[in-house]
Amino acid sequence: MKHFCRRTIAAIIYIVCCSSHASALMIGKRRIICTQPVGGKADDALMGQKPVIPALTGYAGFQALLPGLGKCPIDVQIQPPWFQGAGGAGFCPPEYWALPAVGVGFGILAAAFALNSYTETNRLLIDNNGIGVVEVEDTGNGSKDNLAVIDKSGMIPFKDITDWKMTPVGLSIETSSSSKEFFFVAWDAKSVEALLQERL
């Protein structure tokens, strides 16, 4: 029985690792997280929004906002009707708010909403000829797959790219004119890496 198990495991390892059909089974290939823009070619990859930076900025905004709203005597705190405790976890009336801290928190939250709005309407596009951030608009029915490209003027042709690297905060591209372009991460970084390795 022991030899049968060893032979079976060896056969499975051989089939998975050494078989010529492994690429046909999509083993080791990533699923690219993107959509095809309305009116675009089949190879056009409009990267899906991944609001990492807006989410982190929003978290920082809430962390700055909450201490300014919650520092007041326990007996004046506003509690929700279902709260049955001794107090201490409620909201303070506006006259107790620390306005500088609240202002900073609201400012950071506003920046997070602005960044999120920007990443919704400006997406990274990778086609057969180049890469760049393009302006998009929703063409209707509320589906994520109904985005049309409005402006492709920011595209960088692949022939002009001399080097590129993915960093934790985005994609850095060096062009033949010695200029550097940087795209902040607002999409799935591994999908972009896979497409660039395939097309460059």
PDB file of C-alpha atoms in Angstrom:
ATOM      1  CA  MET A   1       0.000   0.000   0.000  1.00  0.00           C
ATOM      2  CA  LYS A   2       2.852   2.360   0.872  1.00  0.00           C
ATOM      3  CA  HIS A   3       4.488   1.848  -2.558  1.00  0.00           C
ATOM      4  CA  PHE A   4       1.150   2.442  -4.325  1.00  0.00           C
ATOM      5  CA  CYS A   5       0.733   5.819  -2.564  1.00  0.00           C
ATOM      6  CA  ARG A   6       4.280   6.875  -3.463  1.00  0.00           C
ATOM      7  CA  ARG A   7       3.775   5.934  -7.117  1.00  0.00           C
ATOM      8  CA  THR A   8       0.446   7.773  -7.213  1.00  0.00           C
ATOM      9  CA  ILE A   9       1.955  10.931  -5.718  1.00  0.00           C
ATOM     10  CA  ALA A  10       4.918  10.716  -8.129  1.00  0.00           C
ATOM     11  CA  ALA A  11       2.532  10.340 -11.077  1.00  0.00           C
ATOM     12  CA  ILE A  12       0.463  13.365  -9.982  1.00  0.00           C
ATOM     13  CA  ILE A  13       3.609  15.498  -9.570  1.00  0.00           C
ATOM     14  CA  TYR A  14       4.814  14.429 -13.013  1.00  0.00           C
ATOM     15  CA  ILE A  15       1.474  15.266 -14.652  1.00  0.00           C
ATOM     16  CA  VAL A  16       1.252  18.686 -12.978  1.00  0.00           C
ATOM     17  CA  CYS A  17       4.882  19.748 -13.382  1.00  0.00           C
ATOM     18  CA  CYS A  18       6.183  18.018 -16.481  1.00  0.00           C
ATOM     19  CA  SER A  19       3.212  17.572 -18.761  1.00  0.00           C
ATOM     20  CA  SER A  20       3.273  19.507 -22.018  1.00  0.00           C
ATOM     21  CA  HIS A  21      -0.433  20.240 -21.523  1.00  0.00           C
ATOM     22  CA  ALA A  22       0.169  22.303 -18.372  1.00  0.00           C
ATOM     23  CA  SER A  23      -0.063  25.634 -20.209  1.00  0.00           C
ATOM     24  CA  ALA A  24      -3.309  24.565 -21.856  1.00  0.00           C
ATOM     25  CA  LEU A  25      -4.784  23.927 -18.418  1.00  0.00           C
ATOM     26  CA  MET A  26      -3.957  27.549 -17.396  1.00  0.00           C
ATOM     27  CA  ILE A  27      -1.742  26.302 -14.569  1.00  0.00           C
ATOM     28  CA  GLY A  28       0.218  29.199 -13.100  1.00  0.00           C
ATOM     29  CA  LYS A  29      -1.508  31.917 -15.137  1.00  0.00           C
ATOM     30  CA  ARG A  30      -3.203  34.822 -13.410  1.00  0.00           C
ATOM     31  CA  ARG A  31      -6.761  35.935 -13.951  1.00  0.00           C
ATOM     32  CA  ILE A  32      -6.409  39.509 -15.220  1.00  0.00           C
ATOM     33  CA  ILE A  33      -8.774  41.853 -13.357  1.00  0.00           C
ATOM     34  CA  CYS A  34      -9.916  44.194 -16.116  1.00  0.00           C
ATOM     35  CA  THR A  35     -12.750  44.947 -18.522  1.00  0.00           C
ATOM     36  CA  GLN A  36     -12.949  45.747 -22.201  1.00  0.00           C
ATOM     37  CA  PRO A  37     -13.982  49.373 -22.773  1.00  0.00           C
ATOM     38  CA  VAL A  38     -17.131  50.017 -24.795  1.00  0.00           C
ATOM     39  CA  GLY A  39     -16.081  50.320 -28.440  1.00  0.00           C
ATOM     40  CA  GLY A  40     -12.573  49.055 -27.671  1.00  0.00           C
ATOM     41  CA  LYS A  41     -10.633  46.206 -29.208  1.00  0.00           C
ATOM     42  CA  ALA A  42     -10.656  42.695 -27.730  1.00  0.00           C
ATOM     43  CA  ASP A  43      -7.085  43.173 -26.420  1.00  0.00           C
ATOM     44  CA  ASP A  44      -7.806  46.487 -24.670  1.00  0.00           C
ATOM     45  CA  ALA A  45      -7.517  45.987 -20.907  1.00  0.00           C
ATOM     46  CA  LEU A  46      -9.208  48.699 -18.849  1.00  0.00           C
ATOM     47  CA  MET A  47      -8.016  47.949 -15.335  1.00  0.00           C
ATOM     48  CA  GLY A  48     -10.641  47.648 -12.605  1.00  0.00           C
ATOM     49  CA  GLN A  49     -10.669  50.189  -9.789  1.00  0.00           C
ATOM     50  CA  LYS A  50      -8.974  49.110  -6.557  1.00  0.00           C
ATOM     51  CA  PRO A  51      -9.237  52.131  -4.236  1.00  0.00           C
ATOM     52  CA  VAL A  52      -6.319  51.324  -1.928  1.00  0.00           C
ATOM     53  CA  ILE A  53      -5.029  54.868  -1.436  1.00  0.00           C
ATOM     54  CA  PRO A  54      -8.518  56.426  -0.957  1.00  0.00           C
ATOM     55  CA  ALA A  55      -9.367  53.718   1.605  1.00  0.00           C
ATOM     56  CA  LEU A  56      -6.161  54.308   3.581  1.00  0.00           C
ATOM     57  CA  THR A  57      -6.696  58.067   3.408  1.00  0.00           C
ATOM     58  CA  GLY A  58     -10.297  57.664   4.609  1.00  0.00           C
ATOM     59  CA  TYR A  59      -9.126  55.513   7.509  1.00  0.00           C
ATOM     60  CA  ALA A  60      -6.626  58.197   8.523  1.00  0.00           C
ATOM     61  CA  GLY A  61      -9.414  60.787   8.291  1.00  0.00           C
ATOM     62  CA  PHE A  62     -11.669  58.816  10.650  1.00  0.00           C
ATOM     63  CA  GLN A  63      -8.783  58.341  13.067  1.00  0.00           C
ATOM     64  CA  ALA A  64      -8.226  62.110  13.098  1.00  0.00           C
ATOM     65  CA  LEU A  65     -11.959  62.858  13.371  1.00  0.00           C
ATOM     66  CA  LEU A  66     -13.120  60.558  16.180  1.00  0.00           C
ATOM     67  CA  PRO A  67     -11.017  61.970  19.068  1.00  0.00           C
ATOM     68  CA  GLY A  68     -12.316  65.452  18.281  1.00  0.00           C
ATOM     69  CA  LEU A  69     -15.933  64.251  18.498  1.00  0.00           C
ATOM     70  CA  GLY A  70     -15.674  62.041  21.557  1.00  0.00           C
ATOM     71  CA  LYS A  71     -13.945  64.034  24.313  1.00  0.00           C
ATOM     72  CA  CYS A  72     -16.508  65.396  26.747  1.00  0.00           C
ATOM     73  CA  PRO A  73     -17.926  64.550  30.190  1.00  0.00           C
ATOM     74  CA  ILE A  74     -19.802  61.237  30.295  1.00  0.00           C
ATOM     75  CA  ASP A  75     -23.026  62.781  31.621  1.00  0.00           C
ATOM     76  CA  VAL A  76     -23.458  65.038  28.540  1.00  0.00           C
ATOM     77  CA  GLN A  77     -22.738  62.368  25.920  1.00  0.00           C
ATOM     78  CA  ILE A  78     -25.524  61.483  23.491  1.00  0.00           C
ATOM     79  CA  GLN A  79     -26.252  57.742  23.651  1.00  0.00           C
ATOM     80  CA  PRO A  80     -28.291  55.682  21.163  1.00  0.00           C
ATOM     81  CA  PRO A  81     -31.712  54.589  22.509  1.00  0.00           C
ATOM     82  CA  TRP A  82     -30.714  50.912  22.748  1.00  0.00           C
ATOM     83  CA  PHE A  83     -27.640  51.633  24.902  1.00  0.00           C
ATOM     84  CA  GLN A  84     -28.070  50.254  28.445  1.00  0.00           C
ATOM     85  CA  GLY A  85     -24.545  50.761  29.849  1.00  0.00           C
ATOM     86  CA  ALA A  86     -23.140  53.236  32.335  1.00  0.00           C
ATOM     87  CA  GLY A  87     -21.999  55.661  29.622  1.00  0.00           C
ATOM     88  CA  GLY A  88     -18.719  56.669  28.081  1.00  0.00           C
ATOM     89  CA  ALA A  89     -19.197  55.437  24.507  1.00  0.00           C
ATOM     90  CA  GLY A  90     -21.501  58.122  23.114  1.00  0.00           C
ATOM     91  CA  PHE A  91     -21.149  61.211  20.939  1.00  0.00           C
ATOM     92  CA  CYS A  92     -20.444  64.651  22.275  1.00  0.00           C
ATOM     93  CA  PRO A  93     -22.726  67.620  21.565  1.00  0.00           C
ATOM     94  CA  PRO A  94     -21.278  70.080  19.033  1.00  0.00           C
ATOM     95  CA  GLU A  95     -20.295  72.601  21.709  1.00  0.00           C
ATOM     96  CA  TYR A  96     -17.686  70.099  23.030  1.00  0.00           C
ATOM     97  CA  TRP A  97     -16.102  69.315  19.662  1.00  0.00           C
ATOM     98  CA  ALA A  98     -12.423  70.117  19.211  1.00  0.00           C
ATOM     99  CA  LEU A  99     -12.834  72.113  16.011  1.00  0.00           C
ATOM    100  CA  PRO A 100      -9.185  71.986  14.819  1.00  0.00           C
ATOM    101  CA  ALA A 101      -9.102  68.170  15.088  1.00  0.00           C
ATOM    102  CA  VAL A 102     -12.582  67.844  13.528  1.00  0.00           C
ATOM    103  CA  GLY A 103     -11.539  70.178  10.705  1.00  0.00           C
ATOM    104  CA  VAL A 104      -8.409  68.134   9.984  1.00  0.00           C
ATOM    105  CA  GLY A 105     -10.450  64.909  10.025  1.00  0.00           C
ATOM    106  CA  PHE A 106     -13.072  66.286   7.633  1.00  0.00           C
ATOM    107  CA  GLY A 107     -10.299  67.632   5.378  1.00  0.00           C
ATOM    108  CA  ILE A 108      -8.627  64.229   5.142  1.00  0.00           C
ATOM    109  CA  LEU A 109     -12.014  62.556   4.497  1.00  0.00           C
ATOM    110  CA  ALA A 110     -12.731  65.078   1.725  1.00  0.00           C
ATOM    111  CA  ALA A 111      -9.345  64.237   0.171  1.00  0.00           C
ATOM    112  CA  ALA A 112     -10.233  60.514   0.337  1.00  0.00           C
ATOM    113  CA  PHE A 113     -13.548  61.109  -1.467  1.00  0.00           C
ATOM    114  CA  ALA A 114     -11.777  63.239  -4.101  1.00  0.00           C
ATOM    115  CA  LEU A 115      -9.154  60.530  -4.689  1.00  0.00           C
ATOM    116  CA  ASN A 116     -11.864  57.880  -4.971  1.00  0.00           C
ATOM    117  CA  SER A 117     -13.779  60.009  -7.490  1.00  0.00           C
ATOM    118  CA  TYR A 118     -10.595  60.514  -9.519  1.00  0.00           C
ATOM    119  CA  THR A 119      -9.808  56.775  -9.617  1.00  0.00           C
ATOM    120  CA  GLU A 120     -13.372  56.010 -10.734  1.00  0.00           C
ATOM    121  CA  THR A 121     -13.198  58.330 -13.751  1.00  0.00           C
ATOM    122  CA  ASN A 122      -9.509  57.880 -14.635  1.00  0.00           C
ATOM    123  CA  ARG A 123      -8.457  54.280 -15.252  1.00  0.00           C
ATOM    124  CA  LEU A 124      -5.262  52.587 -16.363  1.00  0.00           C
ATOM    125  CA  LEU A 125      -5.584  51.268 -19.930  1.00  0.00           C
ATOM    126  CA  ILE A 126      -3.205  48.739 -21.476  1.00  0.00           C
ATOM    127  CA  ASP A 127      -3.737  48.049 -25.159  1.00  0.00           C
ATOM    128  CA  ASN A 128      -1.511  46.430 -27.799  1.00  0.00           C
ATOM    129  CA  ASN A 129       0.383  49.664 -28.439  1.00  0.00           C
ATOM    130  CA  GLY A 130       0.853  51.307 -25.054  1.00  0.00           C
ATOM    131  CA  ILE A 131      -0.162  52.092 -21.492  1.00  0.00           C
ATOM    132  CA  GLY A 132      -1.606  55.160 -19.813  1.00  0.00           C
ATOM    133  CA  VAL A 133      -4.277  56.688 -17.619  1.00  0.00           C
ATOM    134  CA  VAL A 134      -7.407  57.488 -19.631  1.00  0.00           C
ATOM    135  CA  GLU A 135     -10.585  59.323 -18.767  1.00  0.00           C
ATOM    136  CA  VAL A 136     -13.684  57.122 -18.823  1.00  0.00           C
ATOM    137  CA  GLU A 137     -17.431  57.616 -18.547  1.00  0.00           C
ATOM    138  CA  ASP A 138     -20.281  55.288 -17.705  1.00  0.00           C
ATOM    139  CA  THR A 139     -22.389  54.573 -20.787  1.00  0.00           C
ATOM    140  CA  GLY A 140     -25.445  53.398 -18.877  1.00  0.00           C
ATOM    141  CA  ASN A 141     -27.316  50.718 -16.927  1.00  0.00           C
ATOM    142  CA  GLY A 142     -24.939  50.954 -13.934  1.00  0.00           C
ATOM    143  CA  SER A 143     -22.814  47.944 -14.865  1.00  0.00           C
ATOM    144  CA  LYS A 144     -19.049  48.062 -14.267  1.00  0.00           C
ATOM    145  CA  ASP A 145     -18.458  46.791 -17.810  1.00  0.00           C
ATOM    146  CA  ASN A 146     -20.094  49.791 -19.522  1.00  0.00           C
ATOM    147  CA  LEU A 147     -17.167  52.211 -19.402  1.00  0.00           C
ATOM    148  CA  ALA A 148     -16.168  54.085 -22.538  1.00  0.00           C
ATOM    149  CA  VAL A 149     -12.803  55.804 -23.033  1.00  0.00           C
ATOM    150  CA  ILE A 150     -13.168  59.551 -23.604  1.00  0.00           C
ATOM    151  CA  ASP A 151      -9.559  60.729 -23.796  1.00  0.00           C
ATOM    152  CA  LYS A 152      -6.513  58.590 -24.721  1.00  0.00           C
ATOM    153  CA  SER A 153      -4.016  61.457 -24.933  1.00  0.00           C
ATOM    154  CA  GLY A 154      -2.044  60.223 -21.899  1.00  0.00           C
ATOM    155  CA  MET A 155      -0.969  56.927 -23.482  1.00  0.00           C
ATOM    156  CA  ILE A 156       2.739  55.990 -23.594  1.00  0.00           C
ATOM    157  CA  PRO A 157       3.682  53.801 -26.591  1.00  0.00           C
ATOM    158  CA  PHE A 158       5.408  50.528 -25.701  1.00  0.00           C
ATOM    159  CA  LYS A 159       8.219  51.336 -28.155  1.00  0.00           C
ATOM    160  CA  ASP A 160       9.156  54.378 -26.008  1.00  0.00           C
ATOM    161  CA  ILE A 161       9.379  52.405 -22.749  1.00  0.00           C
ATOM    162  CA  THR A 162      12.936  51.456 -21.796  1.00  0.00           C
ATOM    163  CA  ASP A 163      12.326  50.175 -18.261  1.00  0.00           C
ATOM    164  CA  TRP A 164       9.484  49.657 -15.800  1.00  0.00           C
ATOM    165  CA  LYS A 165       9.086  48.409 -12.253  1.00  0.00           C
ATOM    166  CA  MET A 166       6.219  47.821  -9.880  1.00  0.00           C
ATOM    167  CA  THR A 167       6.557  49.365  -6.429  1.00  0.00           C
ATOM    168  CA  PRO A 168       4.245  48.980  -3.409  1.00  0.00           C
ATOM    169  CA  VAL A 169       2.582  52.311  -4.229  1.00  0.00           C
ATOM    170  CA  GLY A 170       2.419  52.132  -8.014  1.00  0.00           C
ATOM    171  CA  LEU A 171       4.038  51.587 -11.408  1.00  0.00           C
ATOM    172  CA  SER A 172       7.193  53.461 -12.429  1.00  0.00           C
ATOM    173  CA  ILE A 173       7.978  53.725 -16.157  1.00  0.00           C
ATOM    174  CA  GLU A 174      11.121  55.107 -17.769  1.00  0.00           C
ATOM    175  CA  THR A 175      10.882  56.241 -21.402  1.00  0.00           C
ATOM    176  CA  SER A 176      13.463  56.628 -24.159  1.00  0.00           C
ATOM    177  CA  SER A 177      13.403  60.420 -23.682  1.00  0.00           C
ATOM    178  CA  SER A 178      14.758  59.830 -20.119  1.00  0.00           C
ATOM    179  CA  SER A 179      11.504  60.971 -18.568  1.00  0.00           C
ATOM    180  CA  LYS A 180       9.831  59.025 -15.785  1.00  0.00           C
ATOM    181  CA  GLU A 181       6.110  58.419 -15.409  1.00  0.00           C
ATOM    182  CA  PHE A 182       4.489  57.159 -12.230  1.00  0.00           C
ATOM    183  CA  PHE A 183       1.016  55.641 -11.911  1.00  0.00           C
ATOM    184  CA  PHE A 184      -0.311  55.379  -8.341  1.00  0.00           C
ATOM    185  CA  VAL A 185      -1.766  51.987  -7.487  1.00  0.00           C
ATOM    186  CA  ALA A 186      -5.532  52.158  -8.065  1.00  0.00           C
ATOM    187  CA  TRP A 187      -5.779  48.753  -9.783  1.00  0.00           C
ATOM    188  CA  ASP A 188      -4.627  45.167  -9.249  1.00  0.00           C
ATOM    189  CA  ALA A 189      -0.819  45.361  -9.423  1.00  0.00           C
ATOM    190  CA  LYS A 190      -0.306  41.675 -10.283  1.00  0.00           C
ATOM    191  CA  SER A 191      -2.671  41.944 -13.265  1.00  0.00           C
ATOM    192  CA  VAL A 192      -0.740  44.950 -14.604  1.00  0.00           C
ATOM    193  CA  GLU A 193       2.577  43.111 -14.130  1.00  0.00           C
ATOM    194  CA  ALA A 194       1.277  40.072 -16.012  1.00  0.00           C
ATOM    195  CA  LEU A 195       0.029  42.190 -18.929  1.00  0.00           C
ATOM    196  CA  LEU A 196       3.257  44.196 -19.171  1.00  0.00           C
ATOM    197  CA  GLN A 197       5.388  41.046 -19.136  1.00  0.00           C
ATOM    198  CA  GLU A 198       3.238  39.628 -21.914  1.00  0.00           C
ATOM    199  CA  ARG A 199       3.132  42.736 -24.133  1.00  0.00           C
ATOM    200  CA  LEU A 200       6.552  44.345 -23.641  1.00  0.00           C
TER     201      LEU A 200
END
